[in-house]
Amino acid sequence: EIFSEPLEVALNTTGYLTFPWLIVFVPLVIHFAIVYLRFLLHLPTRIRNTVILAALLYVGGAVVVEAVSANRWFIDGGVSFPYLAIATVEELFEMLGAIVFLYALLLVAKDEGVTAVIQVSPRAETASFHRWAVSLSMVFVVTFNVVLGSWVYRQQSALVVEDGEIRPFYQEVADRYAGQGVVILQINEVITPENPAAQQYASSLLTLFDDLLIVSLPEQQSSIVFASQSLPFDRNELTVILQKYGKKQAIVLDTAAVSSVRDGG
């Protein structure tokens, strides 16, 4: 998961790939599945089917349900009850997969008559081609991870050079005005007068707060809301911070402009 942040920045992942570590994880799963396919096919039928079931449960949770939870995170703009419910199902599938796999190991122990002593029978020497294939695959995996790790490190270094530190612009606002009653919200909608869907958000915000500054980010299809009964900074100060972080396309709306959005103007 250490690859997630630089991958998200580089690829601008959204929706089901909001957690971009899946882009790295899925190819590795497929690779190892191919490597161990021969071993799997030579298992007794009952044990083979149990191992396959365990893999489907675990990978289904770690990939499929994880992708669904990532999409919910993206839609809700962060942690929400639906996201936590889906994440709980994800963990359940992974634990069930581990339990079923342990059951498969117990089946092996039973079929082999294992009690307190494990007897290892002589086995035929592994074919040379198969040994080479496994060795090359492991070299590939190690090389892939080294290259990817180096790329991630370079991306992180580039971000540090560009921004001074890896953090969103609104984090600077939060740090600078901590303890002064500033509420910061992220909305997965561009709040502009031209967007009819923004009227409901504008109405709700004006009902709750007296003073608003909204930064609409068209390139990210989202908006950052700074709200309070009396904001300790103005539009000009916020614009300076946006310029510092290279947000040239950002649109800043003050309370009057938000009222215009609410009224459909």
PDB file of C-alpha atoms in Angstrom:
ATOM      1  CA  GLU A   1       0.000   0.000   0.000  1.00  0.00           C
ATOM      2  CA  ILE A   2       3.020   2.325   0.160  1.00  0.00           C
ATOM      3  CA  PHE A   3       2.603   2.697  -3.617  1.00  0.00           C
ATOM      4  CA  SER A   4      -0.910   4.141  -3.294  1.00  0.00           C
ATOM      5  CA  GLU A   5      -0.159   7.853  -2.829  1.00  0.00           C
ATOM      6  CA  PRO A   6       2.387   8.315  -5.660  1.00  0.00           C
ATOM      7  CA  LEU A   7       0.280   6.148  -8.000  1.00  0.00           C
ATOM      8  CA  GLU A   8      -2.824   8.189  -7.162  1.00  0.00           C
ATOM      9  CA  VAL A   9      -0.961  11.417  -7.902  1.00  0.00           C
ATOM     10  CA  ALA A  10       0.595  10.094 -11.124  1.00  0.00           C
ATOM     11  CA  LEU A  11      -2.516   8.385 -12.542  1.00  0.00           C
ATOM     12  CA  ASN A  12      -5.236  10.552 -10.943  1.00  0.00           C
ATOM     13  CA  THR A  13      -7.176   7.405 -10.041  1.00  0.00           C
ATOM     14  CA  THR A  14     -10.859   7.652  -9.199  1.00  0.00           C
ATOM     15  CA  GLY A  15     -13.867   5.387  -8.721  1.00  0.00           C
ATOM     16  CA  TYR A  16     -13.066   1.707  -8.299  1.00  0.00           C
ATOM     17  CA  LEU A  17      -9.319   2.440  -8.519  1.00  0.00           C
ATOM     18  CA  THR A  18      -9.335   5.178  -5.857  1.00  0.00           C
ATOM     19  CA  PHE A  19      -7.031   2.832  -3.897  1.00  0.00           C
ATOM     20  CA  PRO A  20      -4.473   2.374  -6.714  1.00  0.00           C
ATOM     21  CA  TRP A  21      -2.425  -0.315  -4.944  1.00  0.00           C
ATOM     22  CA  LEU A  22      -4.851  -2.682  -6.694  1.00  0.00           C
ATOM     23  CA  ILE A  23      -3.045  -1.862  -9.948  1.00  0.00           C
ATOM     24  CA  VAL A  24       0.085  -3.452  -8.453  1.00  0.00           C
ATOM     25  CA  PHE A  25      -1.634  -6.237  -6.507  1.00  0.00           C
ATOM     26  CA  VAL A  26      -3.781  -7.786  -9.268  1.00  0.00           C
ATOM     27  CA  PRO A  27      -0.921  -8.555 -11.732  1.00  0.00           C
ATOM     28  CA  LEU A  28       1.093 -10.127  -8.901  1.00  0.00           C
ATOM     29  CA  VAL A  29      -1.865 -12.331  -7.927  1.00  0.00           C
ATOM     30  CA  ILE A  30      -2.260 -13.487 -11.537  1.00  0.00           C
ATOM     31  CA  HIS A  31       1.470 -14.142 -11.791  1.00  0.00           C
ATOM     32  CA  PHE A  32       1.631 -16.295  -8.655  1.00  0.00           C
ATOM     33  CA  ALA A  33      -1.556 -18.122  -9.683  1.00  0.00           C
ATOM     34  CA  ILE A  34       0.123 -19.136 -12.942  1.00  0.00           C
ATOM     35  CA  VAL A  35       3.331 -20.171 -11.155  1.00  0.00           C
ATOM     36  CA  TYR A  36       1.465 -22.462  -8.728  1.00  0.00           C
ATOM     37  CA  LEU A  37      -1.135 -23.733 -11.218  1.00  0.00           C
ATOM     38  CA  ARG A  38       0.759 -26.951 -11.868  1.00  0.00           C
ATOM     39  CA  PHE A  39       1.031 -27.663  -8.143  1.00  0.00           C
ATOM     40  CA  LEU A  40      -2.675 -26.940  -7.680  1.00  0.00           C
ATOM     41  CA  LEU A  41      -3.772 -29.259 -10.482  1.00  0.00           C
ATOM     42  CA  HIS A  42      -1.852 -32.176  -8.948  1.00  0.00           C
ATOM     43  CA  LEU A  43      -3.652 -31.916  -5.605  1.00  0.00           C
ATOM     44  CA  PRO A  44      -6.423 -34.406  -4.725  1.00  0.00           C
ATOM     45  CA  THR A  45      -9.800 -33.191  -5.963  1.00  0.00           C
ATOM     46  CA  ARG A  46     -11.300 -32.353  -2.560  1.00  0.00           C
ATOM     47  CA  ILE A  47      -8.223 -30.475  -1.377  1.00  0.00           C
ATOM     48  CA  ARG A  48      -7.815 -28.688  -4.716  1.00  0.00           C
ATOM     49  CA  ASN A  49     -11.409 -27.462  -4.661  1.00  0.00           C
ATOM     50  CA  THR A  50     -11.039 -26.290  -1.055  1.00  0.00           C
ATOM     51  CA  VAL A  51      -7.877 -24.333  -1.898  1.00  0.00           C
ATOM     52  CA  ILE A  52      -9.608 -22.765  -4.912  1.00  0.00           C
ATOM     53  CA  LEU A  53     -12.560 -21.770  -2.712  1.00  0.00           C
ATOM     54  CA  ALA A  54     -10.173 -20.230  -0.170  1.00  0.00           C
ATOM     55  CA  ALA A  55      -8.420 -18.258  -2.920  1.00  0.00           C
ATOM     56  CA  LEU A  56     -11.702 -17.019  -4.378  1.00  0.00           C
ATOM     57  CA  LEU A  57     -12.905 -15.856  -0.968  1.00  0.00           C
ATOM     58  CA  TYR A  58      -9.670 -14.104  -0.070  1.00  0.00           C
ATOM     59  CA  VAL A  59      -8.966 -12.496  -3.448  1.00  0.00           C
ATOM     60  CA  GLY A  60     -12.645 -11.661  -3.870  1.00  0.00           C
ATOM     61  CA  GLY A  61     -12.482  -9.685  -0.643  1.00  0.00           C
ATOM     62  CA  ALA A  62      -9.047  -8.165  -1.218  1.00  0.00           C
ATOM     63  CA  VAL A  63      -9.735  -7.119  -4.825  1.00  0.00           C
ATOM     64  CA  VAL A  64     -13.434  -7.086  -5.750  1.00  0.00           C
ATOM     65  CA  VAL A  65     -14.935  -5.879  -2.460  1.00  0.00           C
ATOM     66  CA  GLU A  66     -11.935  -3.573  -1.954  1.00  0.00           C
ATOM     67  CA  ALA A  67     -12.657  -1.947  -5.324  1.00  0.00           C
ATOM     68  CA  VAL A  68     -16.315  -1.485  -4.353  1.00  0.00           C
ATOM     69  CA  SER A  69     -15.288   0.118  -1.049  1.00  0.00           C
ATOM     70  CA  ALA A  70     -12.825   2.367  -2.917  1.00  0.00           C
ATOM     71  CA  ASN A  71     -15.623   3.585  -5.171  1.00  0.00           C
ATOM     72  CA  ARG A  72     -17.821   4.287  -2.144  1.00  0.00           C
ATOM     73  CA  TRP A  73     -14.928   6.203  -0.521  1.00  0.00           C
ATOM     74  CA  PHE A  74     -14.612   8.269  -3.718  1.00  0.00           C
ATOM     75  CA  ILE A  75     -18.361   8.958  -3.937  1.00  0.00           C
ATOM     76  CA  ASP A  76     -18.683   9.912  -0.259  1.00  0.00           C
ATOM     77  CA  GLY A  77     -15.467  11.930  -0.196  1.00  0.00           C
ATOM     78  CA  GLY A  78     -13.905   9.871   2.607  1.00  0.00           C
ATOM     79  CA  VAL A  79     -14.951   7.634   5.484  1.00  0.00           C
ATOM     80  CA  SER A  80     -18.708   7.086   5.749  1.00  0.00           C
ATOM     81  CA  PHE A  81     -20.994   4.445   7.225  1.00  0.00           C
ATOM     82  CA  PRO A  82     -21.610   2.713   3.834  1.00  0.00           C
ATOM     83  CA  TYR A  83     -17.848   2.622   3.238  1.00  0.00           C
ATOM     84  CA  LEU A  84     -17.194   1.102   6.674  1.00  0.00           C
ATOM     85  CA  ALA A  85     -19.938  -1.487   6.100  1.00  0.00           C
ATOM     86  CA  ILE A  86     -18.379  -2.529   2.780  1.00  0.00           C
ATOM     87  CA  ALA A  87     -14.902  -2.591   4.357  1.00  0.00           C
ATOM     88  CA  THR A  88     -16.266  -4.920   7.061  1.00  0.00           C
ATOM     89  CA  VAL A  89     -17.539  -7.297   4.369  1.00  0.00           C
ATOM     90  CA  GLU A  90     -14.109  -7.125   2.734  1.00  0.00           C
ATOM     91  CA  GLU A  91     -12.364  -8.162   5.954  1.00  0.00           C
ATOM     92  CA  LEU A  92     -14.952 -10.918   6.472  1.00  0.00           C
ATOM     93  CA  PHE A  93     -14.175 -12.411   3.049  1.00  0.00           C
ATOM     94  CA  GLU A  94     -10.445 -12.306   3.729  1.00  0.00           C
ATOM     95  CA  MET A  95     -10.823 -14.016   7.113  1.00  0.00           C
ATOM     96  CA  LEU A  96     -13.128 -16.647   5.611  1.00  0.00           C
ATOM     97  CA  GLY A  97     -10.536 -17.279   2.907  1.00  0.00           C
ATOM     98  CA  ALA A  98      -7.831 -17.798   5.540  1.00  0.00           C
ATOM     99  CA  ILE A  99     -10.082 -20.138   7.554  1.00  0.00           C
ATOM    100  CA  VAL A 100     -10.978 -22.239   4.507  1.00  0.00           C
ATOM    101  CA  PHE A 101      -7.290 -22.478   3.582  1.00  0.00           C
ATOM    102  CA  LEU A 102      -6.457 -23.725   7.088  1.00  0.00           C
ATOM    103  CA  TYR A 103      -9.220 -26.294   6.666  1.00  0.00           C
ATOM    104  CA  ALA A 104      -7.572 -27.424   3.420  1.00  0.00           C
ATOM    105  CA  LEU A 105      -4.292 -27.900   5.290  1.00  0.00           C
ATOM    106  CA  LEU A 106      -6.101 -29.992   7.901  1.00  0.00           C
ATOM    107  CA  LEU A 107      -7.533 -32.132   5.093  1.00  0.00           C
ATOM    108  CA  VAL A 108      -4.002 -32.711   3.842  1.00  0.00           C
ATOM    109  CA  ALA A 109      -2.903 -33.713   7.344  1.00  0.00           C
ATOM    110  CA  LYS A 110      -5.848 -36.096   7.636  1.00  0.00           C
ATOM    111  CA  ASP A 111      -5.285 -37.713   4.235  1.00  0.00           C
ATOM    112  CA  GLU A 112      -1.593 -38.139   4.962  1.00  0.00           C
ATOM    113  CA  GLY A 113      -2.304 -39.698   8.346  1.00  0.00           C
ATOM    114  CA  VAL A 114      -0.320 -37.038  10.150  1.00  0.00           C
ATOM    115  CA  THR A 115      -0.383 -37.281  13.945  1.00  0.00           C
ATOM    116  CA  ALA A 116       2.577 -36.110  15.999  1.00  0.00           C
ATOM    117  CA  VAL A 117       5.169 -37.091  13.381  1.00  0.00           C
ATOM    118  CA  ILE A 118       5.507 -35.712   9.869  1.00  0.00           C
ATOM    119  CA  GLN A 119       6.985 -38.163   7.379  1.00  0.00           C
ATOM    120  CA  VAL A 120       8.515 -36.768   4.211  1.00  0.00           C
ATOM    121  CA  SER A 121       8.447 -39.178   1.282  1.00  0.00           C
ATOM    122  CA  PRO A 122      11.118 -39.086  -1.420  1.00  0.00           C
ATOM    123  CA  ARG A 123       9.967 -37.164  -4.462  1.00  0.00           C
ATOM    124  CA  ALA A 124      11.077 -37.135  -8.011  1.00  0.00           C
ATOM    125  CA  GLU A 125      13.529 -34.431  -9.005  1.00  0.00           C
ATOM    126  CA  THR A 126      11.812 -31.355 -10.384  1.00  0.00           C
ATOM    127  CA  ALA A 127      12.107 -31.003 -14.125  1.00  0.00           C
ATOM    128  CA  SER A 128      14.868 -28.614 -15.184  1.00  0.00           C
ATOM    129  CA  PHE A 129      12.510 -26.465 -17.274  1.00  0.00           C
ATOM    130  CA  HIS A 130      10.088 -26.044 -14.389  1.00  0.00           C
ATOM    131  CA  ARG A 131      12.914 -25.064 -12.025  1.00  0.00           C
ATOM    132  CA  TRP A 132      14.127 -22.464 -14.484  1.00  0.00           C
ATOM    133  CA  ALA A 133      10.596 -21.123 -15.003  1.00  0.00           C
ATOM    134  CA  VAL A 134      10.050 -20.682 -11.269  1.00  0.00           C
ATOM    135  CA  SER A 135      13.485 -19.088 -10.820  1.00  0.00           C
ATOM    136  CA  LEU A 136      12.926 -16.657 -13.680  1.00  0.00           C
ATOM    137  CA  SER A 137       9.490 -15.755 -12.357  1.00  0.00           C
ATOM    138  CA  MET A 138      10.949 -14.942  -8.947  1.00  0.00           C
ATOM    139  CA  VAL A 139      13.663 -12.819 -10.581  1.00  0.00           C
ATOM    140  CA  PHE A 140      10.905 -11.008 -12.479  1.00  0.00           C
ATOM    141  CA  VAL A 141       8.905 -10.342  -9.297  1.00  0.00           C
ATOM    142  CA  VAL A 142      11.955  -9.061  -7.393  1.00  0.00           C
ATOM    143  CA  THR A 143      13.056  -6.870 -10.322  1.00  0.00           C
ATOM    144  CA  PHE A 144       9.536  -5.520 -10.768  1.00  0.00           C
ATOM    145  CA  ASN A 145       9.303  -4.543  -7.112  1.00  0.00           C
ATOM    146  CA  VAL A 146      12.761  -2.925  -7.122  1.00  0.00           C
ATOM    147  CA  VAL A 147      11.946  -0.893 -10.243  1.00  0.00           C
ATOM    148  CA  LEU A 148       8.534   0.105  -8.909  1.00  0.00           C
ATOM    149  CA  GLY A 149       9.995   1.004  -5.519  1.00  0.00           C
ATOM    150  CA  SER A 150      12.614   3.195  -7.216  1.00  0.00           C
ATOM    151  CA  TRP A 151       9.933   4.899  -9.282  1.00  0.00           C
ATOM    152  CA  VAL A 152       7.828   5.548  -6.174  1.00  0.00           C
ATOM    153  CA  TYR A 153      10.841   7.037  -4.407  1.00  0.00           C
ATOM    154  CA  ARG A 154      11.518   9.351  -7.361  1.00  0.00           C
ATOM    155  CA  GLN A 155       7.871  10.406  -7.469  1.00  0.00           C
ATOM    156  CA  GLN A 156       7.916  11.205  -3.768  1.00  0.00           C
ATOM    157  CA  SER A 157      11.134  13.193  -4.192  1.00  0.00           C
ATOM    158  CA  ALA A 158       9.609  15.122  -7.101  1.00  0.00           C
ATOM    159  CA  LEU A 159       6.555  15.959  -5.032  1.00  0.00           C
ATOM    160  CA  VAL A 160       8.726  17.173  -2.168  1.00  0.00           C
ATOM    161  CA  VAL A 161      10.685  19.424  -4.548  1.00  0.00           C
ATOM    162  CA  GLU A 162       7.523  20.767  -6.170  1.00  0.00           C
ATOM    163  CA  ASP A 163       5.390  21.453  -3.120  1.00  0.00           C
ATOM    164  CA  GLY A 164       7.913  21.489  -0.292  1.00  0.00           C
ATOM    165  CA  GLU A 165       5.950  18.680   1.340  1.00  0.00           C
ATOM    166  CA  ILE A 166       3.380  16.140   0.259  1.00  0.00           C
ATOM    167  CA  ARG A 167       0.068  17.536   1.426  1.00  0.00           C
ATOM    168  CA  PRO A 168      -3.021  19.165  -0.112  1.00  0.00           C
ATOM    169  CA  PHE A 169      -3.426  22.934  -0.080  1.00  0.00           C
ATOM    170  CA  TYR A 170      -6.287  22.817   2.401  1.00  0.00           C
ATOM    171  CA  GLN A 171      -3.990  21.187   4.970  1.00  0.00           C
ATOM    172  CA  GLU A 172      -2.021  24.431   5.110  1.00  0.00           C
ATOM    173  CA  VAL A 173      -5.253  26.310   5.804  1.00  0.00           C
ATOM    174  CA  ALA A 174      -6.124  23.807   8.542  1.00  0.00           C
ATOM    175  CA  ASP A 175      -2.689  24.178  10.154  1.00  0.00           C
ATOM    176  CA  ARG A 176      -2.552  27.951   9.851  1.00  0.00           C
ATOM    177  CA  TYR A 177      -6.007  28.542  11.334  1.00  0.00           C
ATOM    178  CA  ALA A 178      -6.198  25.616  13.742  1.00  0.00           C
ATOM    179  CA  GLY A 179      -8.485  26.198  16.714  1.00  0.00           C
ATOM    180  CA  GLN A 180     -10.287  29.121  15.063  1.00  0.00           C
ATOM    181  CA  GLY A 181     -13.506  27.322  14.203  1.00  0.00           C
ATOM    182  CA  VAL A 182     -12.834  26.651  10.523  1.00  0.00           C
ATOM    183  CA  VAL A 183     -14.719  23.649   9.130  1.00  0.00           C
ATOM    184  CA  ILE A 184     -13.221  22.067   5.993  1.00  0.00           C
ATOM    185  CA  LEU A 185     -15.345  19.812   3.789  1.00  0.00           C
ATOM    186  CA  GLN A 186     -14.747  18.048   0.485  1.00  0.00           C
ATOM    187  CA  ILE A 187     -17.647  17.704  -1.960  1.00  0.00           C
ATOM    188  CA  ASN A 188     -17.517  15.496  -5.053  1.00  0.00           C
ATOM    189  CA  GLU A 189     -19.250  18.139  -7.126  1.00  0.00           C
ATOM    190  CA  VAL A 190     -18.010  21.315  -8.811  1.00  0.00           C
ATOM    191  CA  ILE A 191     -19.782  24.208  -7.085  1.00  0.00           C
ATOM    192  CA  THR A 192     -20.323  26.825  -9.805  1.00  0.00           C
ATOM    193  CA  PRO A 193     -23.322  28.870 -10.984  1.00  0.00           C
ATOM    194  CA  GLU A 194     -23.337  26.822 -14.198  1.00  0.00           C
ATOM    195  CA  ASN A 195     -23.864  23.515 -12.359  1.00  0.00           C
ATOM    196  CA  PRO A 196     -27.536  22.895 -11.421  1.00  0.00           C
ATOM    197  CA  ALA A 197     -26.546  20.038  -9.098  1.00  0.00           C
ATOM    198  CA  ALA A 198     -24.648  22.509  -6.921  1.00  0.00           C
ATOM    199  CA  GLN A 199     -27.790  24.357  -5.763  1.00  0.00           C
ATOM    200  CA  GLN A 200     -28.675  21.813  -3.060  1.00  0.00           C
ATOM    201  CA  TYR A 201     -25.149  21.874  -1.636  1.00  0.00           C
ATOM    202  CA  ALA A 202     -25.137  25.679  -1.617  1.00  0.00           C
ATOM    203  CA  SER A 203     -28.503  25.811   0.143  1.00  0.00           C
ATOM    204  CA  SER A 204     -27.418  23.344   2.843  1.00  0.00           C
ATOM    205  CA  LEU A 205     -24.134  25.141   3.495  1.00  0.00           C
ATOM    206  CA  LEU A 206     -25.791  28.544   3.778  1.00  0.00           C
ATOM    207  CA  THR A 207     -28.288  27.099   6.246  1.00  0.00           C
ATOM    208  CA  LEU A 208     -25.489  25.860   8.506  1.00  0.00           C
ATOM    209  CA  PHE A 209     -22.842  28.588   8.170  1.00  0.00           C
ATOM    210  CA  ASP A 210     -22.759  32.377   7.915  1.00  0.00           C
ATOM    211  CA  ASP A 211     -19.375  32.697   6.220  1.00  0.00           C
ATOM    212  CA  LEU A 212     -18.175  30.520   3.331  1.00  0.00           C
ATOM    213  CA  LEU A 213     -15.325  30.241   0.869  1.00  0.00           C
ATOM    214  CA  ILE A 214     -15.567  27.422  -1.669  1.00  0.00           C
ATOM    215  CA  VAL A 215     -12.705  26.355  -3.928  1.00  0.00           C
ATOM    216  CA  SER A 216     -14.078  24.597  -7.018  1.00  0.00           C
ATOM    217  CA  LEU A 217     -11.575  22.297  -8.743  1.00  0.00           C
ATOM    218  CA  PRO A 218     -12.886  21.467 -12.249  1.00  0.00           C
ATOM    219  CA  GLU A 219      -9.921  19.226 -13.093  1.00  0.00           C
ATOM    220  CA  GLN A 220     -10.721  17.027 -10.061  1.00  0.00           C
ATOM    221  CA  GLN A 221     -14.517  17.325 -10.322  1.00  0.00           C
ATOM    222  CA  SER A 222     -14.695  18.314  -6.659  1.00  0.00           C
ATOM    223  CA  SER A 223     -14.842  21.314  -4.341  1.00  0.00           C
ATOM    224  CA  ILE A 224     -13.253  22.195  -1.001  1.00  0.00           C
ATOM    225  CA  VAL A 225     -15.460  24.134   1.411  1.00  0.00           C
ATOM    226  CA  PHE A 226     -14.117  26.421   4.142  1.00  0.00           C
ATOM    227  CA  ALA A 227     -16.956  27.316   6.490  1.00  0.00           C
ATOM    228  CA  SER A 228     -17.427  29.137   9.782  1.00  0.00           C
ATOM    229  CA  GLN A 229     -19.637  31.686  11.470  1.00  0.00           C
ATOM    230  CA  SER A 230     -16.796  34.125  10.739  1.00  0.00           C
ATOM    231  CA  LEU A 231     -13.786  32.951   8.716  1.00  0.00           C
ATOM    232  CA  PRO A 232     -10.401  34.218   9.995  1.00  0.00           C
ATOM    233  CA  PHE A 233      -9.133  34.704   6.414  1.00  0.00           C
ATOM    234  CA  ASP A 234     -10.488  36.236   3.219  1.00  0.00           C
ATOM    235  CA  ARG A 235     -10.584  35.358  -0.451  1.00  0.00           C
ATOM    236  CA  ASN A 236      -7.267  37.079  -1.201  1.00  0.00           C
ATOM    237  CA  GLU A 237      -5.384  35.094   1.450  1.00  0.00           C
ATOM    238  CA  LEU A 238      -6.881  31.849   0.164  1.00  0.00           C
ATOM    239  CA  THR A 239      -5.940  32.765  -3.415  1.00  0.00           C
ATOM    240  CA  VAL A 240      -2.309  33.224  -2.369  1.00  0.00           C
ATOM    241  CA  ILE A 241      -2.276  29.704  -0.883  1.00  0.00           C
ATOM    242  CA  LEU A 242      -3.856  28.273  -4.048  1.00  0.00           C
ATOM    243  CA  GLN A 243      -1.201  29.928  -6.211  1.00  0.00           C
ATOM    244  CA  LYS A 244       1.518  28.518  -3.976  1.00  0.00           C
ATOM    245  CA  TYR A 245       0.209  24.994  -4.644  1.00  0.00           C
ATOM    246  CA  GLY A 246      -0.221  25.563  -8.376  1.00  0.00           C
ATOM    247  CA  LYS A 247      -4.034  25.478  -8.381  1.00  0.00           C
ATOM    248  CA  LYS A 248      -4.320  27.805 -11.382  1.00  0.00           C
ATOM    249  CA  GLN A 249      -7.683  26.406 -12.530  1.00  0.00           C
ATOM    250  CA  ALA A 250      -9.344  26.773  -9.144  1.00  0.00           C
ATOM    251  CA  ILE A 251     -12.465  28.945  -8.826  1.00  0.00           C
ATOM    252  CA  VAL A 252     -12.996  30.682  -5.465  1.00  0.00           C
ATOM    253  CA  LEU A 253     -16.564  31.518  -4.413  1.00  0.00           C
ATOM    254  CA  ASP A 254     -17.346  33.730  -1.425  1.00  0.00           C
ATOM    255  CA  THR A 255     -20.610  33.778   0.548  1.00  0.00           C
ATOM    256  CA  ALA A 256     -22.330  36.096  -1.923  1.00  0.00           C
ATOM    257  CA  ALA A 257     -21.359  33.892  -4.860  1.00  0.00           C
ATOM    258  CA  VAL A 258     -22.594  30.779  -3.026  1.00  0.00           C
ATOM    259  CA  SER A 259     -25.917  32.563  -2.451  1.00  0.00           C
ATOM    260  CA  SER A 260     -26.083  33.200  -6.188  1.00  0.00           C
ATOM    261  CA  VAL A 261     -25.507  29.493  -6.849  1.00  0.00           C
ATOM    262  CA  ARG A 262     -28.303  28.617  -4.432  1.00  0.00           C
ATOM    263  CA  ASP A 263     -30.681  31.006  -6.193  1.00  0.00           C
ATOM    264  CA  GLY A 264     -29.811  29.551  -9.588  1.00  0.00           C
ATOM    265  CA  GLY A 265     -27.997  32.645 -10.724  1.00  0.00           C
TER     266      GLY A 265
END
